[in-house]
Amino acid sequence: MAGMLANSVLLPQPSIFLPVSSSRSSRSIRRTLVMVKASSKPSDSVSASTKSKSKSSDAVFTAPPGFKPPEPKRFAVKPGKLLDVLGAAIGVLLRLGAGVFVSGYSASFVSKDAIPADQYALRIGVIVIKETSKLGPRPEKPIEIYEFEGYVCICSRLQVREMVTVLDLDILYFPCPRGSPNFRPMVNQMGGKQQFPYMVDPNTGVSMYESDGIIKYLSEKYGDGTVPLSLSLGPLTAITAAFATLGRLGKGNLYTPAKLPPKPLVFWAYEGSPFCKLVREVLVELELPHIQRSCARGSPKRQELLMKAGHFQVPYLEDPNTGVNMFESAEIIEYLKQTYAA
């Protein structure tokens, strides 16, 4: 777990631009956008109307009957889910912790009274650890990434997600699993081919394929220009990234018929958490667009989530379509399937 300085200020949520249609010409790409204004209020995280071919575009979503968000339980594993968690954790070990820490991460022991109880810190009994980081420029609008968990792009996807974690960026993800009807065809229209990951930065107008190029761009634009060693070892990086996916091979690859919500979900998570990975697989399979608020160790957003929810733990899901806010990965997965699976 990581925290932030006691005097840190809450980061404002930016306006989010949700693509709804696009067309490509020989010289430019025209994209129709619906502006999504994100609010800092827990019950009004995102607001938008998404035009889509999905038959559920006008559907009204509600929580499952009798649904009650579970109480958060730190590091608890639901019975029967241990193997899933272990499989998802393989990647963290093989990638030597890549995707766990924010850029410039540092930690120091402080006295118990040095950090107020309402400020996030790593607390283990009477031990209190103050964790900090050094962030680069913050984008005004979330960067958009089109990708999926499939084996073809899995190494590239993993590396880009790790870089997003290092830079502590909020990303508007458009899942593109095989057979999905909405966002996968859009990538072909915007870029000319179905290749993943595909990044669009609405702050600069830059769009591109290729993980190495995306990583370099993000580092130079929103960091100090340095690419972490774990992402710059060439073939060794690709090999370890490939082996890191073996525990969950095939998950998040194929589309599960689902109802497309009018508003993107908000997903507090980071790449190095096996619990977050399990939820992300389902978000991809159901083709649910979501804003991932990255909050790895050293992220100021840990304090923000603590103040928002009264507790810090990831994954944490905010669903503006139903008003549900909840912790616990296994229960989040059940909720997503019951609410959105067709």
CSV table of C-alpha atoms in Angstrom, one decimal:
chain,number,residue,atom,x,y,z
A,1,MET,CA,0.0,0.0,0.0
A,2,ALA,CA,1.2,3.5,-0.7
A,3,GLY,CA,0.1,6.9,0.5
A,4,MET,CA,0.8,10.5,-0.2
A,5,LEU,CA,2.0,13.7,1.6
A,6,ALA,CA,-0.3,15.0,4.3
A,7,ASN,CA,-0.5,18.4,2.6
A,8,SER,CA,-1.3,17.0,-0.8
A,9,VAL,CA,-4.3,18.5,-2.6
A,10,LEU,CA,-7.1,16.4,-4.2
A,11,LEU,CA,-6.6,16.1,-8.0
A,12,PRO,CA,-9.6,17.4,-9.9
A,13,GLN,CA,-11.3,15.0,-12.4
A,14,PRO,CA,-11.0,16.3,-15.9
A,15,SER,CA,-13.7,16.4,-18.7
A,16,ILE,CA,-13.8,13.2,-20.6
A,17,PHE,CA,-14.4,12.9,-24.3
A,18,LEU,CA,-16.2,9.7,-25.3
A,19,PRO,CA,-15.9,8.8,-29.0
A,20,VAL,CA,-19.2,7.8,-30.5
A,21,SER,CA,-18.5,7.7,-34.2
A,22,SER,CA,-15.7,8.3,-36.6
A,23,SER,CA,-14.8,8.3,-40.2
A,24,ARG,CA,-11.4,8.3,-42.0
A,25,SER,CA,-10.3,10.1,-45.1
A,26,SER,CA,-6.9,10.0,-46.9
A,27,ARG,CA,-5.6,13.1,-45.0
A,28,SER,CA,-7.5,13.3,-41.7
A,29,ILE,CA,-9.7,11.5,-39.2
A,30,ARG,CA,-13.0,13.1,-38.2
A,31,ARG,CA,-14.3,12.0,-34.8
A,32,THR,CA,-17.7,12.8,-33.3
A,33,LEU,CA,-17.4,13.3,-29.6
A,34,VAL,CA,-19.8,13.5,-26.7
A,35,MET,CA,-18.4,15.6,-23.8
A,36,VAL,CA,-18.5,13.8,-20.5
A,37,LYS,CA,-18.1,16.0,-17.5
A,38,ALA,CA,-16.6,14.2,-14.6
A,39,SER,CA,-17.7,15.3,-11.1
A,40,SER,CA,-15.7,14.8,-7.9
A,41,LYS,CA,-19.0,13.7,-6.2
A,42,PRO,CA,-19.1,9.9,-5.6
A,43,SER,CA,-22.7,9.7,-6.9
A,44,ASP,CA,-22.0,11.6,-10.1
A,45,SER,CA,-18.7,10.5,-11.4
A,46,VAL,CA,-19.4,10.7,-15.1
A,47,SER,CA,-22.3,11.9,-17.3
A,48,ALA,CA,-22.7,11.2,-20.9
A,49,SER,CA,-25.0,9.8,-23.7
A,50,THR,CA,-23.3,7.3,-25.9
A,51,LYS,CA,-24.7,6.7,-29.3
A,52,SER,CA,-23.9,3.1,-30.4
A,53,LYS,CA,-25.2,0.3,-32.5
A,54,SER,CA,-25.8,-1.6,-29.3
A,55,LYS,CA,-29.5,-2.4,-28.8
A,56,SER,CA,-29.1,-1.4,-25.2
A,57,SER,CA,-28.2,2.3,-25.8
A,58,ASP,CA,-31.6,3.4,-24.3
A,59,ALA,CA,-31.6,0.8,-21.6
A,60,VAL,CA,-32.1,1.8,-18.0
A,61,PHE,CA,-29.6,0.1,-15.7
A,62,THR,CA,-30.2,-0.7,-12.0
A,63,ALA,CA,-28.4,-2.7,-9.4
A,64,PRO,CA,-29.3,-6.4,-9.2
A,65,PRO,CA,-32.3,-7.1,-6.9
A,66,GLY,CA,-31.4,-7.2,-3.3
A,67,PHE,CA,-27.9,-6.0,-4.1
A,68,LYS,CA,-25.8,-4.6,-1.2
A,69,PRO,CA,-22.2,-3.5,-1.6
A,70,PRO,CA,-19.9,-5.7,0.5
A,71,GLU,CA,-17.7,-4.4,3.3
A,72,PRO,CA,-14.1,-4.1,2.3
A,73,LYS,CA,-11.8,-6.8,3.6
A,74,ARG,CA,-8.1,-6.2,3.3
A,75,PHE,CA,-6.4,-9.0,1.3
A,76,ALA,CA,-9.3,-11.3,1.7
A,77,VAL,CA,-9.8,-14.0,-0.9
A,78,LYS,CA,-13.3,-15.4,-1.5
A,79,PRO,CA,-13.5,-19.2,-1.1
A,80,GLY,CA,-12.8,-20.9,-4.4
A,81,LYS,CA,-11.0,-17.9,-5.9
A,82,LEU,CA,-7.5,-18.5,-4.6
A,83,LEU,CA,-6.2,-20.1,-7.8
A,84,ASP,CA,-7.5,-17.1,-9.8
A,85,VAL,CA,-5.6,-14.7,-7.6
A,86,LEU,CA,-2.4,-16.7,-7.7
A,87,GLY,CA,-2.6,-16.9,-11.4
A,88,ALA,CA,-3.0,-13.2,-11.7
A,89,ALA,CA,-0.2,-12.6,-9.3
A,90,ILE,CA,2.4,-14.5,-11.4
A,91,GLY,CA,2.8,-11.4,-13.6
A,92,VAL,CA,3.9,-9.2,-10.6
A,93,LEU,CA,6.6,-11.7,-9.6
A,94,LEU,CA,8.0,-12.2,-13.2
A,95,ARG,CA,7.9,-8.5,-13.9
A,96,LEU,CA,9.8,-7.8,-10.7
A,97,GLY,CA,7.2,-5.4,-9.4
A,98,ALA,CA,6.7,-3.4,-12.5
A,99,GLY,CA,3.3,-1.7,-12.4
A,100,VAL,CA,3.4,-1.3,-8.6
A,101,PHE,CA,5.2,2.0,-8.1
A,102,VAL,CA,4.7,5.5,-9.3
A,103,SER,CA,7.7,7.4,-10.8
A,104,GLY,CA,10.1,8.8,-8.2
A,105,TYR,CA,8.7,6.6,-5.5
A,106,SER,CA,10.4,6.8,-2.1
A,107,ALA,CA,9.5,5.7,1.4
A,108,SER,CA,10.6,6.6,4.9
A,109,PHE,CA,9.7,5.6,8.4
A,110,VAL,CA,8.0,8.3,10.4
A,111,SER,CA,6.6,8.5,13.9
A,112,LYS,CA,3.0,7.4,14.6
A,113,ASP,CA,1.8,10.9,15.1
A,114,ALA,CA,3.6,12.4,12.1
A,115,ILE,CA,0.7,11.7,9.7
A,116,PRO,CA,-2.9,12.3,10.9
A,117,ALA,CA,-5.3,9.4,10.9
A,118,ASP,CA,-7.3,10.9,8.0
A,119,GLN,CA,-4.3,11.0,5.8
A,120,TYR,CA,-3.3,7.9,3.8
A,121,ALA,CA,-0.1,6.1,4.8
A,122,LEU,CA,1.2,2.6,4.9
A,123,ARG,CA,0.4,1.5,8.4
A,124,ILE,CA,1.5,-1.9,9.8
A,125,GLY,CA,0.7,-2.1,13.5
A,126,VAL,CA,2.6,0.7,15.1
A,127,ILE,CA,4.8,1.2,12.0
A,128,VAL,CA,4.0,4.2,9.8
A,129,ILE,CA,5.6,4.6,6.4
A,130,LYS,CA,5.4,7.9,4.4
A,131,GLU,CA,5.5,7.3,0.7
A,132,THR,CA,6.0,10.0,-2.0
A,133,SER,CA,6.5,10.3,-5.7
A,134,LYS,CA,7.5,12.8,-8.4
A,135,LEU,CA,4.9,13.3,-11.1
A,136,GLY,CA,5.3,15.0,-14.4
A,137,PRO,CA,2.7,17.3,-16.2
A,138,ARG,CA,-0.9,16.2,-15.9
A,139,PRO,CA,-3.1,15.9,-19.0
A,140,GLU,CA,-6.2,18.0,-18.9
A,141,LYS,CA,-8.3,15.3,-20.6
A,142,PRO,CA,-7.8,11.5,-20.1
A,143,ILE,CA,-5.8,9.7,-22.7
A,144,GLU,CA,-7.8,7.1,-24.6
A,145,ILE,CA,-6.5,3.6,-25.2
A,146,TYR,CA,-8.2,0.9,-27.2
A,147,GLU,CA,-7.0,-2.6,-26.3
A,148,PHE,CA,-7.9,-6.0,-24.9
A,149,GLU,CA,-6.4,-8.8,-22.9
A,150,GLY,CA,-5.9,-11.2,-25.7
A,151,TYR,CA,-2.7,-13.1,-26.4
A,152,VAL,CA,-1.9,-11.4,-29.7
A,153,CYS,CA,-1.4,-8.0,-28.0
A,154,ILE,CA,-0.9,-9.1,-24.5
A,155,CYS,CA,2.8,-8.2,-24.1
A,156,SER,CA,2.4,-4.8,-25.7
A,157,ARG,CA,-0.7,-4.1,-23.6
A,158,LEU,CA,1.0,-5.1,-20.4
A,159,GLN,CA,4.0,-2.8,-21.1
A,160,VAL,CA,1.7,0.2,-21.9
A,161,ARG,CA,-0.3,-0.4,-18.8
A,162,GLU,CA,2.8,-0.5,-16.7
A,163,MET,CA,3.9,2.8,-18.1
A,164,VAL,CA,0.5,4.3,-17.3
A,165,THR,CA,1.0,3.1,-13.7
A,166,VAL,CA,4.5,4.7,-13.5
A,167,LEU,CA,3.2,8.0,-14.8
A,168,ASP,CA,0.0,7.8,-12.6
A,169,LEU,CA,-2.2,8.7,-15.6
A,170,ASP,CA,-6.0,8.4,-15.7
A,171,ILE,CA,-7.0,6.5,-18.9
A,172,LEU,CA,-10.3,6.2,-20.7
A,173,TYR,CA,-10.1,2.5,-21.8
A,174,PHE,CA,-12.2,1.2,-24.7
A,175,PRO,CA,-12.1,-2.6,-24.5
A,176,CYS,CA,-11.8,-4.3,-27.9
A,177,PRO,CA,-12.1,-8.1,-27.3
A,178,ARG,CA,-12.4,-10.4,-30.3
A,179,GLY,CA,-15.9,-10.4,-31.7
A,180,SER,CA,-16.9,-7.2,-30.0
A,181,PRO,CA,-19.3,-4.9,-32.0
A,182,ASN,CA,-18.6,-1.4,-30.8
A,183,PHE,CA,-15.0,-0.1,-30.3
A,184,ARG,CA,-13.0,-2.7,-32.2
A,185,PRO,CA,-14.4,-1.5,-35.6
A,186,MET,CA,-13.7,2.1,-34.6
A,187,VAL,CA,-10.0,1.5,-34.4
A,188,ASN,CA,-10.0,0.3,-38.0
A,189,GLN,CA,-11.9,3.5,-39.0
A,190,MET,CA,-9.6,5.8,-37.0
A,191,GLY,CA,-6.2,4.3,-37.7
A,192,GLY,CA,-6.8,2.2,-40.8
A,193,LYS,CA,-6.1,-1.2,-39.3
A,194,GLN,CA,-7.2,-3.3,-36.3
A,195,GLN,CA,-4.0,-3.3,-34.3
A,196,PHE,CA,-3.8,-3.0,-30.5
A,197,PRO,CA,-3.0,-1.1,-28.4
A,198,TYR,CA,-4.1,2.1,-30.1
A,199,MET,CA,-3.8,5.4,-28.3
A,200,VAL,CA,-5.5,8.7,-28.8
A,201,ASP,CA,-4.4,11.8,-26.9
A,202,PRO,CA,-7.2,14.4,-27.1
A,203,ASN,CA,-4.8,16.9,-25.4
A,204,THR,CA,-2.4,17.0,-28.4
A,205,GLY,CA,-4.3,15.4,-31.2
A,206,VAL,CA,-1.7,12.6,-31.4
A,207,SER,CA,-2.8,9.1,-32.2
A,208,MET,CA,-0.6,6.0,-32.7
A,209,TYR,CA,-0.2,2.3,-32.7
A,210,GLU,CA,2.9,0.3,-31.4
A,211,SER,CA,3.6,-0.1,-27.7
A,212,ASP,CA,7.2,1.2,-27.9
A,213,GLY,CA,6.1,4.4,-29.5
A,214,ILE,CA,3.2,4.9,-27.1
A,215,ILE,CA,5.5,4.3,-24.1
A,216,LYS,CA,8.1,6.8,-25.4
A,217,TYR,CA,5.4,9.4,-26.2
A,218,LEU,CA,3.8,9.1,-22.7
A,219,SER,CA,7.2,9.3,-21.0
A,220,GLU,CA,8.3,12.4,-22.9
A,221,LYS,CA,4.9,14.2,-22.6
A,222,TYR,CA,3.8,13.3,-19.1
A,223,GLY,CA,7.0,12.2,-17.4
A,224,ASP,CA,10.7,13.2,-17.4
A,225,GLY,CA,11.5,11.3,-20.6
A,226,THR,CA,12.9,8.3,-18.8
A,227,VAL,CA,11.6,4.8,-19.6
A,228,PRO,CA,11.9,2.5,-16.6
A,229,LEU,CA,14.5,-0.3,-16.9
A,230,SER,CA,11.9,-3.0,-16.8
A,231,LEU,CA,10.4,-1.6,-20.0
A,232,SER,CA,13.6,-0.9,-21.9
A,233,LEU,CA,15.3,-4.3,-22.0
A,234,GLY,CA,14.3,-5.2,-25.5
A,235,PRO,CA,13.7,-8.9,-26.0
A,236,LEU,CA,14.0,-9.6,-22.3
A,237,THR,CA,11.1,-7.2,-21.6
A,238,ALA,CA,9.0,-9.0,-24.2
A,239,ILE,CA,9.9,-12.5,-22.9
A,240,THR,CA,9.1,-11.7,-19.2
A,241,ALA,CA,5.9,-9.9,-20.2
A,242,ALA,CA,4.8,-12.9,-22.2
A,243,PHE,CA,5.5,-15.4,-19.3
A,244,ALA,CA,3.8,-13.0,-16.9
A,245,THR,CA,0.5,-13.7,-18.7
A,246,LEU,CA,0.6,-17.5,-18.5
A,247,GLY,CA,-1.4,-17.6,-15.2
A,248,ARG,CA,-4.5,-16.0,-16.9
A,249,LEU,CA,-3.9,-17.0,-20.5
A,250,GLY,CA,-7.0,-16.5,-22.7
A,251,LYS,CA,-8.9,-14.4,-20.1
A,252,GLY,CA,-10.1,-11.1,-21.4
A,253,ASN,CA,-9.7,-12.2,-25.0
A,254,LEU,CA,-13.2,-13.0,-26.3
A,255,TYR,CA,-16.3,-10.9,-26.2
A,256,THR,CA,-19.2,-11.9,-24.0
A,257,PRO,CA,-22.5,-10.4,-25.3
A,258,ALA,CA,-23.4,-7.5,-23.0
A,259,LYS,CA,-25.5,-4.4,-22.8
A,260,LEU,CA,-23.5,-1.2,-23.4
A,261,PRO,CA,-24.0,1.4,-20.7
A,262,PRO,CA,-24.5,5.1,-21.6
A,263,LYS,CA,-21.8,6.2,-19.2
A,264,PRO,CA,-18.3,4.8,-18.7
A,265,LEU,CA,-17.6,3.2,-15.4
A,266,VAL,CA,-14.9,4.5,-13.0
A,267,PHE,CA,-12.3,1.9,-12.0
A,268,TRP,CA,-9.7,2.6,-9.3
A,269,ALA,CA,-6.9,0.2,-9.8
A,270,TYR,CA,-3.3,-0.3,-10.8
A,271,GLU,CA,-1.4,-2.8,-13.0
A,272,GLY,CA,0.5,-4.6,-10.3
A,273,SER,CA,-2.6,-5.7,-8.3
A,274,PRO,CA,-3.8,-9.3,-9.1
A,275,PHE,CA,-7.2,-8.4,-7.6
A,276,CYS,CA,-7.5,-5.5,-10.1
A,277,LYS,CA,-6.4,-7.7,-13.0
A,278,LEU,CA,-9.3,-10.2,-12.4
A,279,VAL,CA,-11.8,-7.3,-12.6
A,280,ARG,CA,-10.2,-5.8,-15.6
A,281,GLU,CA,-10.5,-9.1,-17.5
A,282,VAL,CA,-14.3,-9.0,-17.1
A,283,LEU,CA,-14.5,-5.3,-18.0
A,284,VAL,CA,-12.8,-6.2,-21.2
A,285,GLU,CA,-14.9,-9.3,-22.0
A,286,LEU,CA,-18.1,-7.3,-21.5
A,287,GLU,CA,-16.7,-4.5,-23.6
A,288,LEU,CA,-17.4,-1.9,-20.9
A,289,PRO,CA,-15.7,1.4,-21.4
A,290,HIS,CA,-14.1,2.6,-18.2
A,291,ILE,CA,-12.0,5.4,-16.8
A,292,GLN,CA,-9.1,3.8,-14.9
A,293,ARG,CA,-7.9,6.0,-12.1
A,294,SER,CA,-4.4,4.6,-11.6
A,295,CYS,CA,-3.4,4.6,-7.9
A,296,ALA,CA,-0.2,2.5,-7.4
A,297,ARG,CA,2.2,3.1,-4.5
A,298,GLY,CA,3.1,6.7,-4.3
A,299,SER,CA,0.0,8.0,-6.1
A,300,PRO,CA,-1.8,11.0,-4.6
A,301,LYS,CA,-5.0,9.4,-5.7
A,302,ARG,CA,-4.8,7.0,-2.8
A,303,GLN,CA,-5.6,9.9,-0.5
A,304,GLU,CA,-8.4,11.0,-2.8
A,305,LEU,CA,-10.0,7.5,-2.6
A,306,LEU,CA,-9.6,7.4,1.1
A,307,MET,CA,-11.5,10.7,1.4
A,308,LYS,CA,-14.1,9.6,-1.1
A,309,ALA,CA,-14.9,6.2,0.2
A,310,GLY,CA,-13.7,6.4,3.8
A,311,HIS,CA,-11.3,3.6,3.2
A,312,PHE,CA,-8.5,2.8,0.7
A,313,GLN,CA,-8.5,-0.5,-1.1
A,314,VAL,CA,-8.4,-1.5,-4.7
A,315,PRO,CA,-10.1,-2.4,-6.9
A,316,TYR,CA,-12.9,0.1,-6.2
A,317,LEU,CA,-15.7,0.5,-8.7
A,318,GLU,CA,-18.0,3.5,-9.3
A,319,ASP,CA,-20.9,2.9,-11.6
A,320,PRO,CA,-22.7,6.1,-12.5
A,321,ASN,CA,-25.3,4.1,-14.5
A,322,THR,CA,-26.7,2.5,-11.3
A,323,GLY,CA,-25.2,4.6,-8.5
A,324,VAL,CA,-23.3,1.6,-7.1
A,325,ASN,CA,-19.9,2.2,-5.5
A,326,MET,CA,-18.1,-0.9,-4.2
A,327,PHE,CA,-15.0,-2.7,-3.1
A,328,GLU,CA,-14.0,-6.4,-3.3
A,329,SER,CA,-12.9,-7.9,-6.6
A,330,ALA,CA,-15.0,-11.1,-6.6
A,331,GLU,CA,-18.2,-9.2,-5.7
A,332,ILE,CA,-17.4,-6.6,-8.4
A,333,ILE,CA,-17.1,-9.3,-11.0
A,334,GLU,CA,-20.4,-10.8,-10.0
A,335,TYR,CA,-22.0,-7.4,-10.1
A,336,LEU,CA,-20.7,-6.6,-13.6
A,337,LYS,CA,-22.0,-9.9,-15.0
A,338,GLN,CA,-25.4,-9.6,-13.4
A,339,THR,CA,-25.8,-6.0,-14.5
A,340,TYR,CA,-24.4,-5.9,-18.0
A,341,ALA,CA,-24.1,-9.5,-19.4
A,342,ALA,CA,-26.8,-10.0,-22.0
